[in-house]
Short mmCIF file of C-alpha atoms in Angstrom, two decimals:
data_model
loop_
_atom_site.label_atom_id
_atom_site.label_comp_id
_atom_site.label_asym_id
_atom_site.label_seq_id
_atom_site.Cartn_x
_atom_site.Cartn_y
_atom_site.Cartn_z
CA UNK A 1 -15.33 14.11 -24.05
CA UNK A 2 -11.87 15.97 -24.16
CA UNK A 3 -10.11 14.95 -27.61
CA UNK A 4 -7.39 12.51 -27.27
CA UNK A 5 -3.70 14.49 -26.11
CA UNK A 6 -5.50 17.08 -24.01
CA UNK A 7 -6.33 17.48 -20.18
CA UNK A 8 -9.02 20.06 -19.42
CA UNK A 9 -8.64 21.34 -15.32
CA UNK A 10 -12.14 20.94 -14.24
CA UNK A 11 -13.47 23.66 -12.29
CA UNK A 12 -14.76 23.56 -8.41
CA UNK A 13 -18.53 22.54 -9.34
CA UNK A 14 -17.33 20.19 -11.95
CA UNK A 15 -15.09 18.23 -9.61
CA UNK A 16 -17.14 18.74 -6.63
CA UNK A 17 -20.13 17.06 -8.65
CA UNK A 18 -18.36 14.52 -9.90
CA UNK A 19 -16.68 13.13 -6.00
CA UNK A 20 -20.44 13.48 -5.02
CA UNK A 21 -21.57 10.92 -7.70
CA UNK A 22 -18.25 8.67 -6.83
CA UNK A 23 -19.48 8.38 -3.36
CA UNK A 24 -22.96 6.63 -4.67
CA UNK A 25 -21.31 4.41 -7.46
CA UNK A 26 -17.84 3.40 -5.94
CA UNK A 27 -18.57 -0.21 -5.63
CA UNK A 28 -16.63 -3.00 -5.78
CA UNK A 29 -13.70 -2.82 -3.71
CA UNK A 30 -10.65 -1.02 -4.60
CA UNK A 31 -10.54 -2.83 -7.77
CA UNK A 32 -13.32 -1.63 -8.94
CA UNK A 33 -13.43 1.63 -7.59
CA UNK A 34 -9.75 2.79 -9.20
CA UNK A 35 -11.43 1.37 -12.52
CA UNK A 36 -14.15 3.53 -11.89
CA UNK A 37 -11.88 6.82 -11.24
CA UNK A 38 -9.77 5.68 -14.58
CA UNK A 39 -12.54 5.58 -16.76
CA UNK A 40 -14.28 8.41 -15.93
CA UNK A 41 -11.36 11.23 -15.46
CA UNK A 42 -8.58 9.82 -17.61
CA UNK A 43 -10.54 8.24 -20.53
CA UNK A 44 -14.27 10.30 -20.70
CA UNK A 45 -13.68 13.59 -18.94
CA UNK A 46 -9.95 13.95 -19.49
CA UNK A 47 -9.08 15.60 -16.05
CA UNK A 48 -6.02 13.91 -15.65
CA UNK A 49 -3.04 12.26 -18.03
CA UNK A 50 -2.59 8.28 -18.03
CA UNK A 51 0.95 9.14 -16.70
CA UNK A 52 -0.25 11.07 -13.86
CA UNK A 53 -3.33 9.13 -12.76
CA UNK A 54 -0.92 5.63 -12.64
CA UNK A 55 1.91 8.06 -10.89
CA UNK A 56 -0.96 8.59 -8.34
CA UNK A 57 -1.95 5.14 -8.02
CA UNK A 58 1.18 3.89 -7.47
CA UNK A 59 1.95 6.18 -4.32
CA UNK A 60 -1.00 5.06 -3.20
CA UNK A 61 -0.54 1.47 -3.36
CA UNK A 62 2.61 2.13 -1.08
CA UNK A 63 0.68 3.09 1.68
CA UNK A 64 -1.35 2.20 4.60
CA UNK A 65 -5.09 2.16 4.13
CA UNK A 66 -7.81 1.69 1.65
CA UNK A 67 -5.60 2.94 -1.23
CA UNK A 68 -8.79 3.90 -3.41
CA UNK A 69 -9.72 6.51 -1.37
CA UNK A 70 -5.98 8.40 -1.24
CA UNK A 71 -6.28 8.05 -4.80
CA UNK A 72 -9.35 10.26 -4.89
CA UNK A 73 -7.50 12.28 -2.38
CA UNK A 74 -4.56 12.63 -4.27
CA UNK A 75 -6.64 13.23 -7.99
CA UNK A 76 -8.71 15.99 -5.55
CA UNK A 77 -5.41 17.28 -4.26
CA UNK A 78 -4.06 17.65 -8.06
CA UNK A 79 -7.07 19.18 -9.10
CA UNK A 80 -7.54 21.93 -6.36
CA UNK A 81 -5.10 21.63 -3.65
CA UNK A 82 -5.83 21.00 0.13
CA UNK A 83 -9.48 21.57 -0.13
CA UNK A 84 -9.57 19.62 -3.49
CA UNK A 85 -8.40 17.12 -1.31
CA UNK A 86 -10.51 17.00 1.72
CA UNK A 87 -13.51 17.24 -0.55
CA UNK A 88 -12.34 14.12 -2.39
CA UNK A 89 -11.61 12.22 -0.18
CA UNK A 90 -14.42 13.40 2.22
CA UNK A 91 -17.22 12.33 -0.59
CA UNK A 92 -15.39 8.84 -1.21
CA UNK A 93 -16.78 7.55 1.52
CA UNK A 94 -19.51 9.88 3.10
CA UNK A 95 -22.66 8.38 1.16
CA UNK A 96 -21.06 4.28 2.43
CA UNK A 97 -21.02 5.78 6.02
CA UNK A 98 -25.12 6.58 5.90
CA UNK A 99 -25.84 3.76 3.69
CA UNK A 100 -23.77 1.16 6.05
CA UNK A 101 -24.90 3.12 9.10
CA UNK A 102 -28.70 2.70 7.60
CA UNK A 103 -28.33 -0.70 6.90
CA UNK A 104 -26.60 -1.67 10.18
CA UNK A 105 -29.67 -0.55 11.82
CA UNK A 106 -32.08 -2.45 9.95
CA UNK A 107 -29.65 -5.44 10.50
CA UNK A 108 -29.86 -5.39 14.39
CA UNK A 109 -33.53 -4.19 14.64
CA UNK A 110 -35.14 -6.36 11.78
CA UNK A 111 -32.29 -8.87 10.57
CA UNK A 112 -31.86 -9.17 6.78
CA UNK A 113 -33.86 -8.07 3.73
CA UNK A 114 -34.29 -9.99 0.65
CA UNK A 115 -34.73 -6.90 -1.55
CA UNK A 116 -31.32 -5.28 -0.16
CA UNK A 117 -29.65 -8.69 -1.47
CA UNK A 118 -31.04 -8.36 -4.45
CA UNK A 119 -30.29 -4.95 -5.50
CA UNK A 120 -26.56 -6.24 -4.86
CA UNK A 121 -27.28 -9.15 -6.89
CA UNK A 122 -27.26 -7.50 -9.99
CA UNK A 123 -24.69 -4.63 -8.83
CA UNK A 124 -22.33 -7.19 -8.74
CA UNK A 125 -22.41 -8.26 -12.41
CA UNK A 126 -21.79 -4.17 -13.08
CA UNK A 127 -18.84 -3.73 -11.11
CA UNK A 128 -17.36 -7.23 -12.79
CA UNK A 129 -18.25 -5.56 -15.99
CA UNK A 130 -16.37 -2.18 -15.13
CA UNK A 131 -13.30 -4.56 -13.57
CA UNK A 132 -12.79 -6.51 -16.69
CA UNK A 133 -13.11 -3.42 -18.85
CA UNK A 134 -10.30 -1.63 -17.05
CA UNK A 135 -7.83 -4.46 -16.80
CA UNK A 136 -8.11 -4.64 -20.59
CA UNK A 137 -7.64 -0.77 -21.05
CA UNK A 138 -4.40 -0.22 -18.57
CA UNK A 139 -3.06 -3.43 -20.31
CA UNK A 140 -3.24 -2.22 -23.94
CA UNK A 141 -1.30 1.09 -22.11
CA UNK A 142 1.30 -0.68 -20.24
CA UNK A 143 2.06 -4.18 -21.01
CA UNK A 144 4.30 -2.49 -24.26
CA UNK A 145 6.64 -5.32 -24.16
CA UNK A 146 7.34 -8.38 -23.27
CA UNK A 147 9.42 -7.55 -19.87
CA UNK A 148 6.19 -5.62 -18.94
CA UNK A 149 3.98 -8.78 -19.42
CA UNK A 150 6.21 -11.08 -17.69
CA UNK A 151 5.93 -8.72 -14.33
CA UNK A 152 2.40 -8.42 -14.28
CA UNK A 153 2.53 -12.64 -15.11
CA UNK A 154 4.38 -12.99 -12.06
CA UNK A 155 2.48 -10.53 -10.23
CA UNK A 156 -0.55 -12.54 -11.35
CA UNK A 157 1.14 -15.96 -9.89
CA UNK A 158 2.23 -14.50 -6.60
CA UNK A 159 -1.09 -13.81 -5.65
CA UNK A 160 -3.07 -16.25 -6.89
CA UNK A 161 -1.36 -19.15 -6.40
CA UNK A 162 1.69 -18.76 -3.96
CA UNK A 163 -0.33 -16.25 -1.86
CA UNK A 164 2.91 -13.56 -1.65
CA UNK A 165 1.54 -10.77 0.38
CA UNK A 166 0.68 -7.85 -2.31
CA UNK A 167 3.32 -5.07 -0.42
CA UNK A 168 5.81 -7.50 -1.88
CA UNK A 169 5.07 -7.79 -5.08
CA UNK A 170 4.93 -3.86 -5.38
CA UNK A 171 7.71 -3.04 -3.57
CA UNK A 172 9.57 -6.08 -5.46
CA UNK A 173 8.12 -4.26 -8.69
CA UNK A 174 9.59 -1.08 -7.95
CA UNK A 175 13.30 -2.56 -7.08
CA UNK A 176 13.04 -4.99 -10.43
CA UNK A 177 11.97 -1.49 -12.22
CA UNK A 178 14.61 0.76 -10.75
CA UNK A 179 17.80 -1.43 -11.52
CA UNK A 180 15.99 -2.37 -14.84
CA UNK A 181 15.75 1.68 -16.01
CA UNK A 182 19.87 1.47 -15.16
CA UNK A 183 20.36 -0.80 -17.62
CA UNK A 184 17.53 -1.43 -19.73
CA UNK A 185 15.33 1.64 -20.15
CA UNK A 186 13.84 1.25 -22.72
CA UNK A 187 12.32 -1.95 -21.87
CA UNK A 188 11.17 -0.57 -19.00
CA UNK A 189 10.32 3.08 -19.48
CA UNK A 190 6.86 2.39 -21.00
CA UNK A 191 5.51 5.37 -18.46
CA UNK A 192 7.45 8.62 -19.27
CA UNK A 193 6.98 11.28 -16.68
CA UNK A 194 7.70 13.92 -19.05
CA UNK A 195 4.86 12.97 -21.44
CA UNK A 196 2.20 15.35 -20.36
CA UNK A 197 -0.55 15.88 -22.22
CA UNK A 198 -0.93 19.55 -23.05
CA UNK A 199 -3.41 21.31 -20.54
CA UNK A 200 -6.00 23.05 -22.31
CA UNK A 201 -7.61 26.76 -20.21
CA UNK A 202 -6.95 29.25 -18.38
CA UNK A 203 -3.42 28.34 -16.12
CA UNK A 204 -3.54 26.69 -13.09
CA UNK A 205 -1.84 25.15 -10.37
CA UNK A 206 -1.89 22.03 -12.28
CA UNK A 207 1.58 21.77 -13.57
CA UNK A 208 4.14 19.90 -11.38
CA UNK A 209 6.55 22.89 -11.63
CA UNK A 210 4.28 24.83 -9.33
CA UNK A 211 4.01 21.85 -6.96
CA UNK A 212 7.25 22.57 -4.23
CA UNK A 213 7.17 20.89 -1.12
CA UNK A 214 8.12 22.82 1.67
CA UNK A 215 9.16 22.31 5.63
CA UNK A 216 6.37 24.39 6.70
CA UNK A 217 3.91 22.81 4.95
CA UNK A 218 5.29 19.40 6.14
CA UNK A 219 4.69 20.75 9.72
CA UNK A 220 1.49 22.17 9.30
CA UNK A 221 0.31 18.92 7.94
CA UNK A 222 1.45 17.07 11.17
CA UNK A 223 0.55 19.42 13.52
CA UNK A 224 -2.94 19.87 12.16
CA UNK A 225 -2.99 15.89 11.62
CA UNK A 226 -2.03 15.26 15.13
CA UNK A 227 -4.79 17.34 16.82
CA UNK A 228 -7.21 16.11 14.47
CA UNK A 229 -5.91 12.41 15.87
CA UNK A 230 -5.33 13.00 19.09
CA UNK A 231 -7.66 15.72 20.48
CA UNK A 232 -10.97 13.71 19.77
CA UNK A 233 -9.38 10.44 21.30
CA UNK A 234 -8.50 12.53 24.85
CA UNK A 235 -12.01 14.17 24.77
CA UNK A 236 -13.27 10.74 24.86
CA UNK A 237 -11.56 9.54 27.69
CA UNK A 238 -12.01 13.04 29.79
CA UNK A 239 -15.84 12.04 28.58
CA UNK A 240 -16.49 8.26 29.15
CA UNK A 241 -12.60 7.07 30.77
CA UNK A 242 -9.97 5.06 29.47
CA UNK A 243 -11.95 1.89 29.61
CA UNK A 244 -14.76 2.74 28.44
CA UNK A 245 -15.58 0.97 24.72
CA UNK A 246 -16.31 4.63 23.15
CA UNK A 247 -12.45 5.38 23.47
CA UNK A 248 -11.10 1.40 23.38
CA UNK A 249 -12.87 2.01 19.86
CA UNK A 250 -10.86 4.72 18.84
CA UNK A 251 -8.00 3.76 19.80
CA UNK A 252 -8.17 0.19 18.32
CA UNK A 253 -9.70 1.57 14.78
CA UNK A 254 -6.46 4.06 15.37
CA UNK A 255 -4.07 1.09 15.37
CA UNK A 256 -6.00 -0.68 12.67
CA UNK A 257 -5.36 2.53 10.28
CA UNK A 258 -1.80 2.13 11.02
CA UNK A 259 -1.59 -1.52 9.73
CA UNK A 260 -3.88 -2.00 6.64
CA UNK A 261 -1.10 -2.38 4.57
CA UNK A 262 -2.53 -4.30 1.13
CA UNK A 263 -6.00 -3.64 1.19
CA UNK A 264 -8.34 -4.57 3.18
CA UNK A 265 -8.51 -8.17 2.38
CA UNK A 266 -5.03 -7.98 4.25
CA UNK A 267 -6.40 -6.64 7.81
CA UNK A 268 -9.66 -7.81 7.61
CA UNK A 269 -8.64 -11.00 9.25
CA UNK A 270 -7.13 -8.49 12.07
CA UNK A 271 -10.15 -6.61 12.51
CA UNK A 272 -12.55 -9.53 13.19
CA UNK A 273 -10.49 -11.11 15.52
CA UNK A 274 -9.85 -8.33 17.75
CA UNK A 275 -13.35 -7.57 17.27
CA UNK A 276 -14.83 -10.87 17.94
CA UNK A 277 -12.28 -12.66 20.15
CA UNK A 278 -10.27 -9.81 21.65
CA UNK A 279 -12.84 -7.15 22.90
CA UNK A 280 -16.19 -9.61 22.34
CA UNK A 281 -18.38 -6.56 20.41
CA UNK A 282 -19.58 -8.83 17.71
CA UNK A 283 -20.40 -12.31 17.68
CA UNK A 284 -18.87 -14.74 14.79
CA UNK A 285 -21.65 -14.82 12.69
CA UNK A 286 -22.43 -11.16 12.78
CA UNK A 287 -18.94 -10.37 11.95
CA UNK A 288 -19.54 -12.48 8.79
CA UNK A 289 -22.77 -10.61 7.75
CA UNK A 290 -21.42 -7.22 7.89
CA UNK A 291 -18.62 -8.39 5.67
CA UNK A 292 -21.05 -9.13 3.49
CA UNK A 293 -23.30 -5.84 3.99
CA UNK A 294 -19.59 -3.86 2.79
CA UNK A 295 -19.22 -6.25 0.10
CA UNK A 296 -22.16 -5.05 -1.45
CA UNK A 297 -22.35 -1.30 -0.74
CA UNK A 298 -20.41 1.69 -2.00
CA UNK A 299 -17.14 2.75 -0.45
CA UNK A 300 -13.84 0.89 0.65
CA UNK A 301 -14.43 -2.57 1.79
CA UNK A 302 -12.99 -1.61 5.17
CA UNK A 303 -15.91 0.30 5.40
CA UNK A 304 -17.02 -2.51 7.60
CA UNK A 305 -15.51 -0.62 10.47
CA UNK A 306 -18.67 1.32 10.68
CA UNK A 307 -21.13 -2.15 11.00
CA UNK A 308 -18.26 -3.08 13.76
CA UNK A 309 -18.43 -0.06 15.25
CA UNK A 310 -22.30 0.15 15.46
CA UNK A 311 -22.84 -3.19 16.46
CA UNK A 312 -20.42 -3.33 19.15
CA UNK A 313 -21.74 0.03 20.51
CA UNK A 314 -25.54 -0.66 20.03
CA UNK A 315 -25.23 -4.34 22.49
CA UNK A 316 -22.26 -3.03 24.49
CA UNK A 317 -22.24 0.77 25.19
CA UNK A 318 -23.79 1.93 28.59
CA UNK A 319 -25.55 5.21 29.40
CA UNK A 320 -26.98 5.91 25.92
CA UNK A 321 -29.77 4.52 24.16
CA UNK A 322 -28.91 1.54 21.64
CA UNK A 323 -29.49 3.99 18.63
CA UNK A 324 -27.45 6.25 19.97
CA UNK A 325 -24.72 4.21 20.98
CA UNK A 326 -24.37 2.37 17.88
CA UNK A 327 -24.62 5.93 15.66
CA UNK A 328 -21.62 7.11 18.01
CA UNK A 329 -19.95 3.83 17.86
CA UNK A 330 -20.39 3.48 13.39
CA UNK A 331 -18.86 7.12 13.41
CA UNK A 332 -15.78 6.90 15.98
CA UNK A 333 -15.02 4.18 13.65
CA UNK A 334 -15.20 5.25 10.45
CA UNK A 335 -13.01 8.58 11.45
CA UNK A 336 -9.93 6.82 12.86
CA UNK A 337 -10.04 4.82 9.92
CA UNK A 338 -9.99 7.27 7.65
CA UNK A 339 -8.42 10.27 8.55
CA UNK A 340 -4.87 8.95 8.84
CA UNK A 341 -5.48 8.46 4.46
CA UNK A 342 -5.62 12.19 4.45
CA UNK A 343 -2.45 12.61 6.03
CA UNK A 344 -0.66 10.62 4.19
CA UNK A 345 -1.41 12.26 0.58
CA UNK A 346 -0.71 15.69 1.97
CA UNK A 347 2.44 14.80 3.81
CA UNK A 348 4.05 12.68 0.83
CA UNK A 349 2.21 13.93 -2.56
CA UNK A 350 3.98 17.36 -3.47
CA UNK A 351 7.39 15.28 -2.92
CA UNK A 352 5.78 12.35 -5.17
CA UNK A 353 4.95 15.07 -7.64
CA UNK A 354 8.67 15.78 -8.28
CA UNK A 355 9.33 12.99 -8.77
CA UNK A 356 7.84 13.36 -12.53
CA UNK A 357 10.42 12.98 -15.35
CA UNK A 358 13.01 11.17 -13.14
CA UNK A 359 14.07 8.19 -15.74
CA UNK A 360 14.41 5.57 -12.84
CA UNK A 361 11.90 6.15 -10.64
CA UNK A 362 9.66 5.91 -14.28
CA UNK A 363 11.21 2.70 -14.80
CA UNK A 364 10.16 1.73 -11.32
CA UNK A 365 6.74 2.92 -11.82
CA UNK A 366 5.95 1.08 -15.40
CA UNK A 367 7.49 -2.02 -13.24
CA UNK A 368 5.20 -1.45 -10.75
CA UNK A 369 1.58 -0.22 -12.71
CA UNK A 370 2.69 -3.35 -14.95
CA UNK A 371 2.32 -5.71 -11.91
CA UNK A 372 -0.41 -3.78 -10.91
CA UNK A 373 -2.11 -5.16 -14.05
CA UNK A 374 -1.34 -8.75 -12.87
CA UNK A 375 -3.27 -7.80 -9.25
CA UNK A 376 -6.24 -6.28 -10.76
CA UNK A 377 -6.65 -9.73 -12.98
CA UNK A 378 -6.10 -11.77 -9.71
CA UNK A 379 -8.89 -9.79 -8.11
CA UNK A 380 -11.51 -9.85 -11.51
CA UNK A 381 -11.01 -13.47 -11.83
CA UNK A 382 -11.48 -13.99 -7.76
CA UNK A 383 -14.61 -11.83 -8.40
CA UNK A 384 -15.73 -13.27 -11.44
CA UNK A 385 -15.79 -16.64 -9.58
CA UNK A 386 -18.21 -15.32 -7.03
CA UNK A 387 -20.53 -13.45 -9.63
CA UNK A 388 -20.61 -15.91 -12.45
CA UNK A 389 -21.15 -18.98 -10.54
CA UNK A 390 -23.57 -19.96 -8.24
CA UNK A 391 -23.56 -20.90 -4.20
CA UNK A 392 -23.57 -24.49 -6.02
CA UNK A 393 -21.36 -24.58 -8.37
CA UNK A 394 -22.73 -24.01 -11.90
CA UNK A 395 -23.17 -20.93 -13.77
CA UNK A 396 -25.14 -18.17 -12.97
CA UNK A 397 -26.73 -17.70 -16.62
CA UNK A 398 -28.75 -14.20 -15.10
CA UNK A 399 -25.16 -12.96 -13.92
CA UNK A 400 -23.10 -13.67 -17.13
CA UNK A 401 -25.59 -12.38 -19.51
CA UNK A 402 -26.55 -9.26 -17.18
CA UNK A 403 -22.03 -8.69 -16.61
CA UNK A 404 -21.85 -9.41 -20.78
CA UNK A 405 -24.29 -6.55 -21.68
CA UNK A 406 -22.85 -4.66 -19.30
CA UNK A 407 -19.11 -5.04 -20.43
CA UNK A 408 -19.79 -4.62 -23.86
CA UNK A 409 -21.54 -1.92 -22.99
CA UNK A 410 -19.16 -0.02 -21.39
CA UNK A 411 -16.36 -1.22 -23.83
CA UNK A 412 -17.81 -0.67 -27.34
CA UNK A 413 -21.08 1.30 -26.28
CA UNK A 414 -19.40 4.28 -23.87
CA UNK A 415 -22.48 3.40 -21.76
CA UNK A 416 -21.95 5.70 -19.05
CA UNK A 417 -21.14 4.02 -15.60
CA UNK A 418 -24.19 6.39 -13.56
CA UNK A 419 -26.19 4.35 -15.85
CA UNK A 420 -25.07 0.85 -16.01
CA UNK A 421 -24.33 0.41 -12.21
CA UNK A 422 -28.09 1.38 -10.60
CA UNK A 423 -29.64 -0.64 -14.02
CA UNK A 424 -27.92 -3.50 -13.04
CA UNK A 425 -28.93 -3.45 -9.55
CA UNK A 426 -32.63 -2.87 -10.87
CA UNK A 427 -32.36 -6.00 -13.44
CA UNK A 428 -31.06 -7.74 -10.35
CA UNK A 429 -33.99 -6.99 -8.18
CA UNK A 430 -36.51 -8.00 -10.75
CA UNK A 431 -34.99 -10.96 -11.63
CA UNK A 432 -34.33 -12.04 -7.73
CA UNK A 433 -37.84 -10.48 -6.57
CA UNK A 434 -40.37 -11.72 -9.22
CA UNK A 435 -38.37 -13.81 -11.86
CA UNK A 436 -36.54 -16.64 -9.53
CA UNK A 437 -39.06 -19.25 -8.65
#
C-alpha cells in the first residue's frame, strides 16, 4: 500500500493486470463498480489522487453511456495515454461480453439454472458491502461542511422521492457550485485542483502540465472514431442490406449509445421497448430475464445489449445457424454500445485535464462529487432493499449477516475485494444449493 500523500504511476503490467481483474469483479452496476475502482487505485494501490479520480468521475457522469466504464477509460488514459485507454476500457467489459454471451446461450438452449442464481445470490450481499463502504469513505472526504451535506441531501431527495432525472441534479450541482465558488469559496472548494499528491518514480506523463490538447489530436480522434462507427455499419449493409436485422441492430444499438444519458436505469426502459414492441426480437418475459442475467454478472448493466442482441439474432436472423446468429447478433451489440464511450474520453479528457486548479470549476466539482454522494446512497439503499429483504417481505437473515461480514470486512479488515466478492458468491451457493430447505 502506497503511504498516505503519495501516488506511485503503475507500470504497463501493473495496470494491465489490474483492468484484467476489474473485468471479472466489476459487479454491481455503476455504483458499485466506481466503488470498486476507488478503493482499489485511490485508497490500496495509490495510482491516482482523491482529487483526480473524483475530477474523472465527474466528466464522466456528464456524458452519454455507462459512465463506469469511461471512468476506467479515463483512469487508463491518465495512466498510459491512448493505449492506456483502449486497454481499460477494452477489459471493463470484455470478460461480461463472454460471460453474458455464455449465459445467453444456456438461457435459450436449456432455460435457467439454479446454481447460476445462486452464485449471484451471495454476490449480491458483496457488492452491497463494497457500496456501503464507499459511500461512507467519499463522504468523510467531501461532505466538509454543511453546504456540502445539504447538496448531496437534496441530491438524495430528488431521486428518491421526486424522481428528478439524475442529468439534472448534476448539471444543477455544477451551476449551484460554480456561482457558489464566486461568492462563497470556501464553503464550496472542499476539492482543490491544485492539491496533488506528490508523484513518487521515475517522471512520467502523469502531470497535467504535460497534458495539452491539440486540433490535430481532436481530428484524429474523430476521424479514426468515425470509421471505426461507420465503416462496420456500411459493410453490413453491402453484406446482409439495409433491412436486414444484422445492420437494423447496429444501427439501433448506435442510436441507443447516443441517448443513455443517466445510466442505464435511464434507457433501459428505451431499449426494451424498441426491442420488444418496436422490432419484436424478444418477447416480454425474455426481456425481463436478461435484465436479470446483467443484474447479476460483471460489467455495465447495459451490458444487456449483448442478451438482446443474441436473442433477437438466434430466433430472428436468416441464413446462419442459430449459434451463429445470436454470437454475431451479442457482438454487433455490444460494439455500438460501447465504442462511442471511447470517443468521448479521448475527445474531451486532455481539455478536462486543464481544467485542474481552476477555483470555479473546483467549486463546481465539490458541488457536484457532493451530490454525487447523495446518488450513490439513493442507489445502496434501492439495493439494499433488494438484497436484505426477501421476494416476501421480511429479512433475508443469510444476506445481512453474509453483506455485515463482508462490510466490516472490507472497512476495518482491508479484506481485499478479489477475495470477498467470489467468497460471497461461494457462501451464496452453499447456502442456496444445500442449506435452504
Amino acid at each position: 500500500m502506497t503511504p498516505a500523500g503519495e501516488v506511485r504511476h503503475p507500470t504497463w503490467g501493473e495496470a494491465v493486470r489490474f483492468w484484467i481483474q476489474l473485468g471479472f469483479i466489476n459487479f454491481g452496476g455503476p455504483t458499485g463498480q466506481i466503488a470498486i475502482m476507488h478503493r482499489e487505485l485511490v485508497e490500496r494501490r495509490g495510482w491516482i489522487a482523491e482529487d483526480r479520480f473524483l475530477h474523472a468521475l465527474n466528466y464522466c457522469m456528464l456524458l452519454p453511456g455507462p459512465e463506469a466504464q469511461q471512468l476506467a477509460i479515463y483512469l487508463g488514459w491518465l495512466f498510459h495515454r491512448t493505449w492506456g485507454g483502449i486497454i481499460a476500457g477494452t477489459f471493463f467489459v470484455l470478460p461480461s461480453i463472454f460471460i453474458l454471451l455464455g449465459l445467453s446461450w444456456v438461457y435459450v438452449s436449456f432455460g435457467a439454472l439454479p446454481a447460476v442464481a445462486a452464485l449471484f445470490y451471495g454476490l449480491k450481499a458483496a457488492v452491497l458491502a463494497i457500496v456501503a463502504a464507499a459511500v461512507l469513505r467519499i463522504s468523510r472526504k467531501v461532505l466538509k461542511n454543511w453546504v456540502m451535506i445539504l447538496l448531496a441531501a437534496f441530491a438524495f431527495i430528488g431521486l428518491a422521492l421526486l424522481n428528478v432525472p439524475f442529468p439534472a441534479i448534476v448539471l444543477a450541482a455544477g451551476l449551484i457550485g460554480l456561482i457558489g465558488g464566486r461568492s462563497w469559496p470556501a464553503a464550496f472548494t472542499v476539492i482543490r485542483g491544485k492539491e496533488i499528491a506528490k508523484t513518487v518514480g521515475a517522471p512520467t506523463p502523469f502531470e497535467s502540465d504535460q497534458i495539452r490538447p491539440s486540433l490535430l489530436g481532436v481530428l484524429q480522434v474523430v476521424l479514426i472514431g468515425l470509421l471505426l462507427w461507420i465503416v462496420p455499419l456500411a459493410l453490413l449493409a453491402f453484406w446482409r442490406g439495409a433491412a436486414d436485422l444484422f445492420f437494423q441492430q447496429g444501427l439501433f444499438f448506435s442510436k441507443a449509445a447516443m441517448v443513455t444519458f443517466g445510466g442505464a436505469y435511464a434507457v433501459l426502459p428505451y431499449i426494451a421497448q424498441a426491442a420488444v414492441e418496436n422490432y419484436h426480437w424478444l418477447r416480454p418475459g425474455e426481456m425481463m430475464d436478461g435484465l436479470g442475467l446483467a443484474e447479476t454478472t460483471p460489467g455495465p448493466l447495459i451490458m444487456v445489449v449483448a442478451f438482446v442482441g443474441y436473442v433477437g439474432a438466434w430466433s430472428n436472423a436468416t441464413g446462419l445457424s442459430p449459434v451463429k446468429a445470436g454470437l454475431l447478433g451479442g457482438l454487433i451489440a455490444t460494439y455500438f454500445t460501447f465504442l462511442p464511450s471511447f470517443i468521448w474520453i479521448f475527445l474531451g479528457a486532455p481539455f478536462i485535464e486543464q481544467t485542474r486548479g481552476n477555483v470555479s470549476l473546483s467549486a463546481a466539482l465539490s458541488a457536484i462529487t457532493a451530490a454525487v454522494v447523495g446518488v450513490i446512497l439513493n442507489l445502496a439503499l434501492l439495493f439494499g432493499r433488494h438484497t436484505l429483504f426477501s421476494s416476501t417481505g421480511g429479512v433475508d437473515l443469510f444476506a445481512s449477516i453474509l453483506a455485515g461480514v463482508a462490510f466490516v470486512g472490507l472497512w476495518k479488515g482491508d479484506w481485499d475485494i478479489l477475495y470477498v466478492i467470489p467468497g460471497s458468491a461461494m457462501a451464496g451457493l452453499i447456502y442456496k444449493l444445500w442449506m435452504v430447505p
